[in-house]
CSV table of C-alpha atoms and ligand atoms in Angstrom, one decimal:
chain,number,residue,atom,x,y,z
A,1,MET,CA,-0.2,-0.2,-0.1
A,2,LEU,CA,2.8,2.2,1.0
A,3,ASN,CA,5.2,1.1,-1.7
A,4,GLY,CA,7.8,3.4,-3.0
A,5,LYS,CA,7.3,6.3,-0.4
A,6,THR,CA,9.5,7.1,2.2
A,7,ILE,CA,8.3,8.0,5.2
A,8,VAL,CA,10.8,10.4,7.6
A,9,LEU,CA,10.2,8.5,11.0
A,10,GLY,CA,11.4,12.4,13.9
A,11,VAL,CA,10.7,10.4,17.2
A,12,THR,CA,11.0,12.8,20.4
A,13,GLY,CA,11.5,12.8,24.0
A,14,GLY,CA,8.4,10.6,26.0
A,15,ILE,CA,7.2,7.6,26.8
A,16,ALA,CA,5.2,7.4,24.1
A,17,CYS,CA,7.7,7.0,22.2
A,18,TYR,CA,7.2,3.4,23.2
A,19,LYS,CA,4.5,4.1,20.5
A,20,SER,CA,6.3,3.9,17.7
A,21,LEU,CA,7.4,1.1,17.3
A,22,THR,CA,4.4,-0.1,16.0
A,23,LEU,CA,3.8,2.6,13.9
A,24,ALA,CA,7.7,2.3,12.2
A,25,SER,CA,6.5,-1.4,12.3
A,26,ARG,CA,3.7,-1.0,10.9
A,27,LEU,CA,5.0,1.3,7.2
A,28,THR,CA,7.6,-0.9,7.1
A,29,GLN,CA,4.9,-3.9,6.8
A,30,ALA,CA,2.8,-2.1,4.2
A,31,GLY,CA,6.1,-1.1,2.2
A,32,ALA,CA,7.6,2.8,3.4
A,33,LYS,CA,10.7,3.2,3.7
A,34,VAL,CA,10.9,3.9,7.1
A,35,ARG,CA,13.9,6.2,8.2
A,36,VAL,CA,14.0,6.9,11.5
A,37,MET,CA,15.3,10.1,13.5
A,38,MET,CA,15.9,10.4,17.8
A,39,THR,CA,17.0,12.8,19.5
A,40,GLU,CA,18.6,12.1,22.4
A,41,GLY,CA,15.9,12.5,25.2
A,42,ALA,CA,13.8,9.4,22.7
A,43,ALA,CA,16.8,7.1,22.9
A,44,GLN,CA,17.1,6.5,26.5
A,45,PHE,CA,13.1,6.0,26.2
A,46,VAL,CA,13.7,3.5,23.4
A,47,THR,CA,17.2,2.2,21.9
A,48,PRO,CA,17.8,3.2,17.4
A,49,LEU,CA,18.5,-0.3,17.8
A,50,SER,CA,15.1,-0.8,17.8
A,51,PHE,CA,14.2,0.9,15.7
A,52,GLN,CA,16.5,0.0,13.0
A,53,THR,CA,15.5,-3.7,14.2
A,54,ILE,CA,12.8,-3.2,12.1
A,55,THR,CA,13.2,-0.8,9.5
A,56,ARG,CA,15.9,-2.8,8.4
A,57,GLN,CA,17.5,1.2,8.5
A,58,PRO,CA,19.9,2.4,10.1
A,59,VAL,CA,18.8,5.8,12.6
A,60,ALA,CA,20.3,9.0,12.5
A,61,THR,CA,21.0,10.2,16.1
A,62,ASP,CA,23.8,12.7,15.9
A,63,THR,CA,23.7,14.9,12.6
A,64,PHE,CA,27.8,15.2,12.6
A,65,ASP,CA,27.9,11.1,12.3
A,66,GLU,CA,27.6,11.5,9.3
A,67,MET,CA,27.2,7.6,8.1
A,68,ASP,CA,27.5,8.3,4.4
A,69,PRO,CA,30.2,10.4,3.4
A,70,SER,CA,28.6,10.1,-0.5
A,71,VAL,CA,25.7,13.1,1.6
A,72,VAL,CA,25.3,15.2,4.3
A,73,GLN,CA,22.1,13.5,6.4
A,74,HIS,CA,20.2,16.3,7.4
A,75,ILE,CA,19.5,17.3,3.5
A,76,ASP,CA,19.7,14.0,2.5
A,77,LEU,CA,16.9,13.0,5.3
A,78,ALA,CA,14.7,15.6,4.4
A,79,ASP,CA,15.4,15.3,1.5
A,80,SER,CA,14.8,11.5,0.5
A,81,ALA,CA,11.0,12.3,2.3
A,82,ASP,CA,7.0,12.2,0.6
A,83,LEU,CA,6.1,12.8,4.3
A,84,VAL,CA,7.5,14.0,7.8
A,85,VAL,CA,6.2,12.9,10.8
A,86,ILE,CA,6.7,13.1,14.3
A,87,ALA,CA,5.5,11.4,17.3
A,88,PRO,CA,5.7,11.1,19.8
A,89,ALA,CA,6.8,14.9,19.6
A,90,THR,CA,7.4,16.9,23.2
A,91,ALA,CA,6.4,20.3,23.6
A,92,ASN,CA,10.6,21.0,23.5
A,93,ILE,CA,10.1,19.9,19.3
A,94,ILE,CA,7.0,21.9,18.2
A,95,ALA,CA,8.7,25.2,19.7
A,96,LYS,CA,12.0,24.5,18.0
A,97,LEU,CA,10.3,24.3,15.7
A,98,ALA,CA,8.4,27.2,15.7
A,99,HIS,CA,11.0,29.3,16.9
A,100,GLY,CA,13.0,27.8,13.7
A,101,LEU,CA,16.0,26.5,16.2
A,102,SER,CA,18.7,23.5,14.7
A,103,ASP,CA,20.0,22.0,17.5
A,104,GLU,CA,19.9,17.6,17.0
A,105,ILE,CA,19.4,15.9,13.8
A,106,VAL,CA,15.5,16.0,14.5
A,107,SER,CA,15.0,19.6,14.2
A,108,THR,CA,17.7,20.3,12.0
A,109,THR,CA,15.9,18.1,9.1
A,110,LEU,CA,12.7,20.0,9.9
A,111,LEU,CA,14.3,23.0,8.7
A,112,ALA,CA,15.2,21.8,5.7
A,113,ALA,CA,12.4,19.6,4.9
A,114,THR,CA,10.2,20.7,1.6
A,115,SER,CA,7.5,17.7,2.4
A,116,PRO,CA,4.6,18.1,4.1
A,117,VAL,CA,5.5,17.3,8.0
A,118,TRP,CA,2.4,15.8,10.9
A,119,ILE,CA,3.1,16.2,14.2
A,120,ALA,CA,1.8,14.0,16.4
A,121,PRO,CA,2.2,15.9,20.4
A,122,ALA,CA,2.4,13.4,23.7
A,123,MET,CA,2.9,15.7,26.9
A,124,ASN,CA,1.7,15.8,30.2
A,125,VAL,CA,-2.2,17.5,30.1
A,126,HIS,CA,-1.0,20.9,31.3
A,127,MET,CA,1.8,21.2,29.4
A,128,TYR,CA,-0.6,21.0,25.9
A,129,ALA,CA,-2.5,23.5,27.4
A,130,HIS,CA,-0.1,26.3,28.3
A,131,PRO,CA,-0.7,29.0,26.5
A,132,ALA,CA,3.2,28.7,25.0
A,133,VAL,CA,2.9,25.4,23.4
A,134,GLN,CA,-0.2,26.3,22.2
A,135,GLN,CA,0.9,29.6,20.9
A,136,ASN,CA,3.6,27.3,19.0
A,137,MET,CA,1.1,25.5,18.0
A,138,ASN,CA,-1.2,27.4,16.1
A,139,THR,CA,2.2,29.0,14.1
A,140,LEU,CA,3.0,25.5,12.6
A,141,GLU,CA,-1.2,24.8,11.7
A,142,ARG,CA,-0.7,29.0,10.2
A,143,ARG,CA,2.4,27.1,8.7
A,144,GLY,CA,0.3,24.5,6.6
A,145,VAL,CA,2.3,21.7,9.5
A,146,HIS,CA,-0.2,18.9,9.7
A,147,PHE,CA,-1.2,18.0,13.1
A,148,ILE,CA,-2.6,14.3,14.8
A,149,ASP,CA,-4.1,15.9,18.5
A,150,PRO,CA,-3.5,13.7,21.2
A,151,ASP,CA,-6.2,11.7,23.0
A,152,SER,CA,-7.5,12.6,25.8
A,153,GLY,CA,-6.8,10.2,29.5
A,154,SER,CA,-4.3,8.2,31.3
A,155,LEU,CA,-1.1,10.2,31.2
A,156,ALA,CA,2.7,8.2,32.2
A,157,CYS,CA,3.0,11.2,34.5
A,158,GLY,CA,-0.5,10.3,36.3
A,159,TYR,CA,-2.5,12.7,35.5
A,160,THR,CA,-6.1,12.3,33.5
A,161,GLY,CA,-7.0,14.5,30.5
A,162,LYS,CA,-5.5,15.3,27.0
A,163,GLY,CA,-2.2,14.7,25.9
A,164,ARG,CA,-2.5,11.6,25.0
A,165,MET,CA,0.1,10.4,21.9
A,166,ALA,CA,-2.4,9.0,19.2
A,167,GLU,CA,-2.3,5.7,18.7
A,168,PRO,CA,-0.2,4.2,16.0
A,169,GLU,CA,-3.0,2.8,14.5
A,170,HIS,CA,-5.0,6.3,14.4
A,171,ILE,CA,-2.4,7.4,12.9
A,172,PHE,CA,-1.4,5.0,10.4
A,173,ASP,CA,-4.5,4.4,9.2
A,174,ARG,CA,-4.0,8.9,8.8
A,175,ILE,CA,-0.9,8.3,6.7
A,176,ALA,CA,-2.1,4.9,4.5
A,177,ALA,CA,-5.1,7.5,3.6
A,178,TYR,CA,-3.6,10.6,3.1
A,179,PHE,CA,-1.0,8.7,0.4
A,180,ALA,CA,-4.4,7.4,-1.0
A,181,ASN,CA,-5.4,10.3,-1.8
A,182,VAL,CA,-1.9,11.0,-3.8
A,183,SER,CA,-1.8,8.8,-5.4
A,184,GLN,CA,-5.4,9.6,-6.6
A,185,ALA,CA,-5.3,12.8,-7.0
A,186,ALA,CA,-1.7,12.0,-9.1
A,187,ASP,CA,-4.5,10.2,-11.4
A,188,VAL,CA,-6.4,12.8,-12.3
A,189,SER,CA,-2.9,14.7,-15.0
A,190,ASP,CA,-5.8,15.9,-16.6
A,191,GLN,CA,-7.7,18.5,-13.4
A,192,PRO,CA,-7.2,22.2,-15.0
A,193,LEU,CA,-4.4,23.0,-13.2
A,194,ALA,CA,-2.4,19.1,-13.1
A,195,GLY,CA,1.8,20.5,-12.5
A,196,LYS,CA,1.0,23.9,-12.2
A,197,ARG,CA,2.7,25.6,-9.8
A,198,ILE,CA,0.6,29.0,-8.2
A,199,LEU,CA,1.9,32.0,-6.3
A,200,VAL,CA,-0.8,33.2,-4.2
A,201,THR,CA,-1.0,36.8,-1.5
A,202,GLY,CA,-3.5,37.4,0.7
A,203,GLY,CA,-3.9,39.6,2.6
A,204,GLY,CA,-2.8,43.0,3.6
A,205,THR,CA,0.2,44.7,4.1
A,206,ARG,CA,0.8,46.7,7.0
A,207,GLU,CA,2.9,50.1,7.2
A,208,ARG,CA,5.3,50.3,10.1
A,209,ILE,CA,4.9,54.6,11.8
A,210,ASP,CA,6.4,53.7,15.1
A,211,PRO,CA,7.0,50.4,16.3
A,212,VAL,CA,3.8,49.9,18.0
A,213,ARG,CA,1.5,52.1,15.2
A,214,TYR,CA,1.2,51.0,11.3
A,215,ILE,CA,-0.9,51.9,8.7
A,216,GLY,CA,-3.4,49.0,7.6
A,217,ASN,CA,-6.1,48.3,6.1
A,218,ASP,CA,-9.0,45.5,6.7
A,219,SER,CA,-8.4,42.7,4.7
A,220,SER,CA,-8.8,38.8,5.5
A,221,GLY,CA,-7.5,37.5,3.9
A,222,LYS,CA,-9.7,34.3,3.4
A,223,MET,CA,-10.2,35.1,-0.7
A,224,GLY,CA,-6.3,33.9,-0.5
A,225,ALA,CA,-7.2,31.6,2.0
A,226,ALA,CA,-9.3,30.3,-0.5
A,227,ILE,CA,-7.5,30.0,-3.8
A,228,ALA,CA,-5.0,28.5,-2.6
A,229,ALA,CA,-7.2,25.5,-1.4
A,230,ALA,CA,-9.1,25.2,-4.5
A,231,ALA,CA,-5.6,25.7,-6.2
A,232,ILE,CA,-4.6,22.2,-4.3
A,233,GLU,CA,-7.6,21.1,-4.9
A,234,LEU,CA,-7.3,22.1,-8.8
A,235,GLY,CA,-4.1,19.3,-8.7
A,236,ALA,CA,-1.9,21.9,-8.6
A,237,ALA,CA,1.8,20.5,-8.6
A,238,ALA,CA,2.9,23.2,-5.7
A,239,VAL,CA,0.4,26.1,-4.3
A,240,THR,CA,2.8,28.8,-2.4
A,241,PHE,CA,0.4,31.3,-0.3
A,242,ILE,CA,2.5,34.5,0.6
A,243,ALA,CA,-0.1,35.3,3.1
A,244,ALA,CA,0.5,39.3,5.3
A,245,ASN,CA,-0.6,40.3,8.1
A,246,THR,CA,-3.8,37.3,8.1
A,247,THR,CA,-4.7,35.0,11.2
A,248,VAL,CA,-7.0,32.3,8.8
A,249,ALA,CA,-5.9,29.2,8.5
A,250,THR,CA,-3.3,28.1,5.8
A,251,PRO,CA,-5.1,25.2,3.2
A,252,ALA,CA,-3.5,21.7,3.9
A,253,ASP,CA,-0.6,20.6,1.3
A,254,VAL,CA,-0.4,24.9,1.6
A,255,GLN,CA,3.6,26.6,1.2
A,256,ARG,CA,2.2,29.1,4.0
A,257,ILE,CA,4.9,33.0,3.7
A,258,ASP,CA,4.3,35.0,6.1
A,259,VAL,CA,5.0,38.2,5.7
A,260,GLU,CA,4.1,41.9,6.8
A,261,SER,CA,4.9,44.6,4.9
A,262,THR,CA,4.8,46.4,1.0
A,263,ALA,CA,8.2,45.4,0.9
A,264,GLU,CA,8.4,42.0,2.2
A,265,MET,CA,6.1,40.6,0.3
A,266,LEU,CA,8.0,42.6,-3.3
A,267,ALA,CA,10.7,40.5,-2.2
A,268,ALA,CA,9.5,37.2,-1.2
A,269,VAL,CA,6.4,37.8,-4.6
A,270,MET,CA,9.5,37.7,-6.4
A,271,GLU,CA,11.6,35.3,-5.5
A,272,ARG,CA,8.9,32.6,-6.3
A,273,LEU,CA,7.7,34.7,-9.5
A,274,PRO,CA,10.1,32.5,-11.4
A,275,SER,CA,9.6,29.1,-10.9
A,276,SER,CA,5.0,30.0,-10.5
A,277,ASP,CA,3.4,29.3,-13.9
A,278,ILE,CA,0.4,31.4,-12.5
A,279,VAL,CA,0.6,34.6,-10.3
A,280,VAL,CA,-2.5,35.9,-8.2
A,281,LYS,CA,-2.1,39.2,-6.0
A,282,ALA,CA,-5.5,38.9,-4.3
A,283,ALA,CA,-3.4,40.6,-1.3
A,284,ALA,CA,-5.2,44.0,-0.8
A,285,VAL,CA,-1.4,46.1,-0.7
A,286,ALA,CA,-0.8,49.3,0.4
A,287,ASP,CA,-0.6,52.0,-2.3
A,288,TYR,CA,1.9,54.6,0.5
A,289,ARG,CA,3.6,54.5,3.6
A,290,PRO,CA,5.5,55.9,5.4
A,291,LYS,CA,7.8,58.1,4.8
A,292,GLN,CA,10.1,58.6,8.3
A,293,VAL,CA,9.6,54.2,10.0
A,294,SER,CA,10.6,56.4,13.9
A,295,SER,CA,12.3,53.6,15.8
A,296,ILE,CA,11.0,54.7,19.2
A,297,LYS,CA,7.8,54.6,20.3
A,298,LEU,CA,6.3,59.0,18.7
A,299,LYS,CA,4.8,61.1,22.3
A,300,LYS,CA,1.9,63.1,21.2
A,301,GLN,CA,2.5,67.1,21.1
A,302,ALA,CA,-0.2,69.4,22.0
A,303,GLU,CA,0.3,70.4,17.7
A,304,ASP,CA,-1.3,68.3,15.0
A,305,LEU,CA,1.3,65.5,14.1
A,306,THR,CA,1.1,65.8,9.5
A,307,ILE,CA,2.6,62.1,8.5
A,308,GLU,CA,4.4,62.2,5.4
A,309,LEU,CA,3.9,59.1,3.1
A,310,GLU,CA,5.5,58.0,0.1
A,311,ARG,CA,4.8,55.2,-2.6
A,312,THR,CA,5.2,51.4,-2.3
A,313,PRO,CA,6.3,49.4,-5.3
A,314,ASP,CA,3.2,48.0,-6.9
A,315,ILE,CA,4.2,45.5,-7.0
A,316,LEU,CA,1.7,43.7,-9.4
A,317,HIS,CA,3.0,46.6,-12.5
A,318,MET,CA,6.4,44.8,-11.7
A,319,ILE,CA,5.3,41.8,-12.6
A,320,GLY,CA,3.2,42.7,-16.0
A,321,HIS,CA,6.0,44.9,-16.7
A,322,SER,CA,9.3,42.3,-16.0
A,323,ASP,CA,10.0,40.1,-17.4
A,324,TYR,CA,7.5,37.1,-16.9
A,325,ASN,CA,5.8,34.9,-19.1
A,326,GLY,CA,3.7,33.3,-16.3
A,327,TYR,CA,-0.1,34.0,-16.5
A,328,VAL,CA,-0.4,36.9,-14.3
A,329,ILE,CA,-4.3,37.7,-12.4
A,330,GLY,CA,-4.7,41.2,-10.2
A,331,PHE,CA,-7.7,41.4,-8.1
A,332,ALA,CA,-9.1,45.2,-7.8
A,333,ALA,CA,-11.5,46.2,-4.4
A,334,GLU,CA,-13.0,48.8,-6.0
A,335,THR,CA,-16.7,51.4,-4.0
A,336,GLY,CA,-18.2,51.5,-7.7
A,337,GLU,CA,-17.4,50.9,-12.0
A,338,PRO,CA,-15.6,48.0,-11.2
A,339,ALA,CA,-16.1,47.4,-15.9
A,340,LYS,CA,-14.1,51.0,-16.0
A,341,TYR,CA,-11.0,50.5,-13.2
A,342,ALA,CA,-10.7,47.1,-14.0
A,343,MET,CA,-10.2,47.6,-17.9
A,344,ASP,CA,-8.2,50.5,-17.1
A,345,LYS,CA,-5.9,48.4,-13.7
A,346,LEU,CA,-5.4,44.9,-16.1
A,347,SER,CA,-3.8,47.5,-19.1
A,348,ARG,CA,-2.3,49.6,-16.9
A,349,LYS,CA,-0.6,46.8,-14.3
A,350,LYS,CA,0.4,44.1,-17.8
A,351,CYS,CA,-2.6,42.2,-16.0
A,352,ASP,CA,-4.1,38.6,-18.3
A,353,LEU,CA,-7.0,39.4,-15.9
A,354,ILE,CA,-8.9,41.4,-13.6
A,355,ALA,CA,-10.4,40.0,-10.0
A,356,ALA,CA,-13.2,42.8,-9.9
A,357,ASN,CA,-15.6,42.7,-6.6
A,358,ASN,CA,-18.0,45.6,-5.6
A,359,VAL,CA,-17.0,45.2,-1.0
A,360,LEU,CA,-19.7,47.9,-1.1
A,361,LEU,CA,-21.9,45.0,-1.9
A,362,ASP,CA,-24.0,42.5,0.4
A,363,GLY,CA,-22.0,39.1,0.1
A,364,ALA,CA,-19.0,40.8,-1.4
A,365,GLY,CA,-15.2,42.6,0.4
A,366,PHE,CA,-13.8,41.9,3.1
A,367,GLY,CA,-13.8,39.7,5.8
A,368,SER,CA,-16.6,37.7,3.8
A,369,ASP,CA,-17.1,34.6,3.5
A,370,SER,CA,-19.0,35.2,-0.2
A,371,ASN,CA,-17.9,37.4,-3.0
A,372,VAL,CA,-19.3,38.8,-6.3
A,373,LEU,CA,-16.1,38.6,-8.7
A,374,GLU,CA,-16.7,40.1,-12.7
A,375,ILE,CA,-13.9,38.3,-14.5
A,376,TYR,CA,-12.5,40.3,-17.3
A,377,GLY,CA,-9.6,40.0,-19.5
A,378,ALA,CA,-7.9,41.3,-22.6
A,379,GLU,CA,-11.0,41.7,-24.3
A,380,GLY,CA,-13.8,42.8,-21.3
A,381,LEU,CA,-15.9,40.5,-19.7
A,382,VAL,CA,-15.4,37.6,-19.1
A,383,ALA,CA,-18.0,36.0,-16.9
A,384,SER,CA,-19.8,37.8,-14.0
A,385,LEU,CA,-20.2,35.2,-11.0
A,386,PRO,CA,-23.0,35.9,-8.5
A,387,THR,CA,-23.4,35.1,-4.6
A,388,MET,CA,-21.2,32.1,-4.4
A,389,SER,CA,-18.9,30.9,-1.2
A,390,LYS,CA,-15.1,32.6,-1.7
A,391,LYS,CA,-13.6,28.9,-1.6
A,392,GLN,CA,-16.1,28.9,-5.4
A,393,ALA,CA,-15.5,32.0,-7.1
A,394,ALA,CA,-11.6,31.0,-6.8
A,395,ALA,CA,-12.3,27.3,-8.9
A,396,LYS,CA,-14.9,29.5,-10.8
A,397,LEU,CA,-11.8,32.6,-11.5
A,398,LEU,CA,-8.6,29.9,-11.8
A,399,SER,CA,-10.5,27.7,-14.5
A,400,ILE,CA,-10.7,30.6,-16.4
A,401,ALA,CA,-7.0,31.3,-15.5
A,402,ALA,CA,-6.2,27.3,-17.2
A,403,GLU,CA,-8.6,27.2,-19.4
A,404,ARG,CA,-6.9,30.8,-21.9
A,405,LEU,CA,-3.3,29.7,-20.0
A,406,ALA,CA,-3.7,25.8,-22.5
A,407,SER,CA,-4.7,27.9,-25.1
A,408,ARG,CA,-2.1,29.9,-24.8
A,409,ARG,CA,0.4,28.0,-24.9
A,410,ALA,CA,-1.2,25.8,-27.8
A,411,GLY,CA,-1.6,29.1,-29.9
A,412,LYS,CA,2.3,29.3,-29.0
A,413,ASP,CA,3.6,25.7,-30.0
A,414,SER,CA,1.5,26.1,-33.2
A,415,GLU,CA,3.1,29.4,-34.4
A,416,ALA,CA,6.3,27.7,-33.2
A,417,SER,CA,6.2,24.8,-35.3
A,418,GLU,CA,4.8,27.0,-38.4
A,419,GLU,CA,8.5,28.6,-38.5
A,420,PRO,CA,10.6,28.1,-41.4
A,421,ASP,CA,13.2,25.0,-40.1
A,422,ALA,CA,16.2,27.3,-39.8
B,501,CTP,N1,-1.2,45.6,-6.0
B,501,CTP,C1,0.0,45.7,-5.9
B,501,CTP,N2,0.8,46.2,-5.3
B,501,CTP,C2,0.8,47.4,-4.7
B,501,CTP,C3,-0.6,48.0,-5.4
B,501,CTP,C4,-1.6,47.1,-5.6
B,501,CTP,O1,0.6,44.2,-6.2
B,501,CTP,N3,1.7,48.4,-4.3
B,501,CTP,C5,-1.7,44.6,-6.8
B,501,CTP,C6,-3.1,44.3,-5.7
B,501,CTP,O2,-2.5,42.6,-4.8
B,501,CTP,C7,-4.5,43.9,-7.1
B,501,CTP,C8,-3.9,45.3,-8.1
B,501,CTP,O3,-2.8,45.6,-7.7
B,501,CTP,O4,-3.8,42.0,-6.9
B,501,CTP,C9,-5.2,46.1,-7.6
B,501,CTP,O5,-5.1,47.1,-6.5
B,501,CTP,P1,-4.7,48.7,-5.8
B,501,CTP,O6,-4.6,49.3,-4.8
B,501,CTP,O7,-6.7,48.9,-6.1
B,501,CTP,O8,-5.1,48.6,-7.5
B,501,CTP,P2,-4.7,50.9,-7.7
B,501,CTP,O9,-4.3,50.7,-9.9
B,501,CTP,O10,-3.6,51.5,-6.4
B,501,CTP,O11,-5.7,51.4,-8.0
B,501,CTP,P3,-6.6,52.7,-7.3
B,501,CTP,O12,-6.2,53.4,-8.1
B,501,CTP,O13,-8.3,52.3,-6.6
B,501,CTP,O14,-5.4,51.6,-6.1
């Protein structure tokens, strides 16, 4: 069932380590190659030899113990993974991943991993409920890390409550179901976005006035997240969500990059643009920022305060006027005359499509779960969508883009084949 899949199993120090032996065994029996990495704490509970015997693979316990000189161990582990599973995950490893620390083999490999990461926490009930642990888990969840919730019951420490690692059979079933879905999706290679890499921006950028104040906007990030989720459902090979100041959950399998300002968003977008086939700029980007940013909190004075603003870079305009030859979709949030403003933005910013919405309409705009989109292309109105969920609107928009991108490619291919031989 899991033939050809490599699962990197990270084991960290807790009594639930013994359950990981069962998990490693079930995965190995199902045909997966299971590569185990353990912290020192984990090795206090269960020996590396136990995992090695069960998986018939070497077990990584030390970043600097390079067993195979032809590769760098933690990079090789990370690159080989179709899925990384941390079970059991201590509060410590969760905190380290949330904060980007890498001081032993498991945390170091996690930072290098580009595959999906699943975490099965196991700890004392009070530790699990601690705000720091909860906040770290929220941070990771927003970055796309998937959690397998612990069960409630009697804990090794004597307490009763939530904190027992999920049963290995349950974790195994979830992993098996995940790979079954992945291969089903891979079979559907005629999905509209099959093989395409999508870059989506969402949320609203903030421009700092001083350390405690900023200029911002009401964008919730829901439209950007809906586009990212719809792209995955339409078969995209990779989806990156550049999220500005939003608490919206990261859809499964989406890579999220959090940014605050327009300058940060510009850097994140430009870095990933060359490896994207479609870029969707759903973010509400600040058009102006304070010319001077105070490094200390501004004190009020008797007189009025004037803050001088300067233009921010227009990211969409820069993409449209660059040599990027992917498909570009912009958004236009308007309070009237969407056709006029959308067509103006389309030609000024050189986009392929503009999705316009009247933010004053019921069921549209910032914070709402639905939207009313009008989609414009070079020829004018392409589609006028009724009120529907942001996810449905996102799927319609991406389907239109996929169709038009395919016919553009087909046009280019036929032009190329008509060229005389050199
Ligand atoms: N945009 C951008 N960078 C900016 C401003 C906007 O990339 N600095 C993008 C948005 O993400 C969106 C589109 O441009 O896709 C439309 O944004 P908007 O601010 O409405 O465009 P403007 O041309 O500034 O329109 P207006 O005259 O209404 O301010």
